[in-house]
Amino acid sequence: MILEHFGSSSFDPPSGNESFAKLCTQLQLESIAAALRCQSEAMMFATCWGKSWMSFLGDLAKSVDHNDALEVTSDYVQNTIGEVAEEAATLAVIGSRFGSRMAEAMQGFAKDHSEKLAVRALS
């Protein structure tokens, strides 16, 4: 939907800046995609965390009868620490990929721009 909107946009970049306008549009689309991916991952993590919290509370309520509340609590904390570390790693990977894509796009733009300047200088 987003790509269709930008594809049919009536934006008319100033003459000579078409590649820069395309790069800016590409950067905006990549930014939106990365932000949505991060938001989606965060929502999935929050859902899983909420379910595990409810499970923990249920297990804790049952453990009162068996006097093993400390064991239930330590298991929950241990599992939660692992899940948080995995989620942080997932979000770091998304950020890293986004940075790499932006760097590649900027390198491509710089290369194209420098080649055009070199051709103009020679002619």
PDB file of N, CA, C and O in Angstrom, residues 1 5 10 24 38 41 45 55 62 69 87 101 110:
ATOM      1  N   MET A   1       0.823  -1.183   0.000  1.00  0.00           N
ATOM      2  CA  MET A   1       0.000   0.000   0.000  1.00  0.00           C
ATOM      3  C   MET A   1       0.874   1.256   0.000  1.00  0.00           C
ATOM      4  O   MET A   1       0.624   2.174  -0.746  1.00  0.00           O
ATOM      5  N   HIS A   5       1.274   4.036  -3.000  1.00  0.00           N
ATOM      6  CA  HIS A   5       1.049   5.470  -2.793  1.00  0.00           C
ATOM      7  C   HIS A   5       2.224   6.285  -3.329  1.00  0.00           C
ATOM      8  O   HIS A   5       2.046   7.253  -4.037  1.00  0.00           O
ATOM      9  N   SER A  10       2.453  12.460  -7.152  1.00  0.00           N
ATOM     10  CA  SER A  10       2.638  13.505  -8.154  1.00  0.00           C
ATOM     11  C   SER A  10       3.854  14.364  -7.832  1.00  0.00           C
ATOM     12  O   SER A  10       4.003  15.450  -8.347  1.00  0.00           O
ATOM     13  N   CYS A  24      15.971   9.804  -1.263  1.00  0.00           N
ATOM     14  CA  CYS A  24      15.206  10.254  -0.091  1.00  0.00           C
ATOM     15  C   CYS A  24      13.944   9.418   0.093  1.00  0.00           C
ATOM     16  O   CYS A  24      13.608   9.026   1.211  1.00  0.00           O
ATOM     17  N   CYS A  38      10.237  -3.097  13.971  1.00  0.00           N
ATOM     18  CA  CYS A  38      10.568  -2.982  15.398  1.00  0.00           C
ATOM     19  C   CYS A  38       9.302  -2.967  16.247  1.00  0.00           C
ATOM     20  O   CYS A  38       9.233  -3.618  17.288  1.00  0.00           O
ATOM     21  N   GLU A  41       7.846  -6.494  16.333  1.00  0.00           N
ATOM     22  CA  GLU A  41       8.624  -7.354  17.227  1.00  0.00           C
ATOM     23  C   GLU A  41       8.346  -7.014  18.691  1.00  0.00           C
ATOM     24  O   GLU A  41       8.215  -7.908  19.527  1.00  0.00           O
ATOM     25  N   PHE A  45       6.702  -9.469  21.497  1.00  0.00           N
ATOM     26  CA  PHE A  45       7.379  -9.722  22.755  1.00  0.00           C
ATOM     27  C   PHE A  45       6.468  -9.380  23.934  1.00  0.00           C
ATOM     28  O   PHE A  45       6.400 -10.134  24.906  1.00  0.00           O
ATOM     29  N   SER A  55       0.962 -16.946  33.265  1.00  0.00           N
ATOM     30  CA  SER A  55       1.328 -18.323  33.600  1.00  0.00           C
ATOM     31  C   SER A  55       2.083 -18.355  34.929  1.00  0.00           C
ATOM     32  O   SER A  55       1.835 -19.220  35.780  1.00  0.00           O
ATOM     33  N   LYS A  62      -0.662 -21.759  42.556  1.00  0.00           N
ATOM     34  CA  LYS A  62      -0.682 -23.203  42.830  1.00  0.00           C
ATOM     35  C   LYS A  62       0.432 -23.605  43.788  1.00  0.00           C
ATOM     36  O   LYS A  62       0.280 -24.549  44.555  1.00  0.00           O
ATOM     37  N   ALA A  69       7.147 -21.702  46.176  1.00  0.00           N
ATOM     38  CA  ALA A  69       7.034 -20.385  45.533  1.00  0.00           C
ATOM     39  C   ALA A  69       8.394 -19.844  45.102  1.00  0.00           C
ATOM     40  O   ALA A  69       8.518 -19.220  44.052  1.00  0.00           O
ATOM     41  N   GLU A  87      15.150 -10.908  22.695  1.00  0.00           N
ATOM     42  CA  GLU A  87      14.419  -9.817  22.050  1.00  0.00           C
ATOM     43  C   GLU A  87      15.337  -8.629  21.767  1.00  0.00           C
ATOM     44  O   GLU A  87      15.255  -8.001  20.718  1.00  0.00           O
ATOM     45  N   ARG A 101      21.610  -0.988   5.079  1.00  0.00           N
ATOM     46  CA  ARG A 101      20.882  -0.596   3.868  1.00  0.00           C
ATOM     47  C   ARG A 101      21.031   0.891   3.595  1.00  0.00           C
ATOM     48  O   ARG A 101      21.178   1.312   2.447  1.00  0.00           O
ATOM     49  N   ALA A 110      26.338   8.447  -3.778  1.00  0.00           N
ATOM     50  CA  ALA A 110      27.599   9.187  -3.882  1.00  0.00           C
ATOM     51  C   ALA A 110      28.381   8.764  -5.129  1.00  0.00           C
ATOM     52  O   ALA A 110      28.950   9.602  -5.829  1.00  0.00           O
TER      53      ALA A 110
END
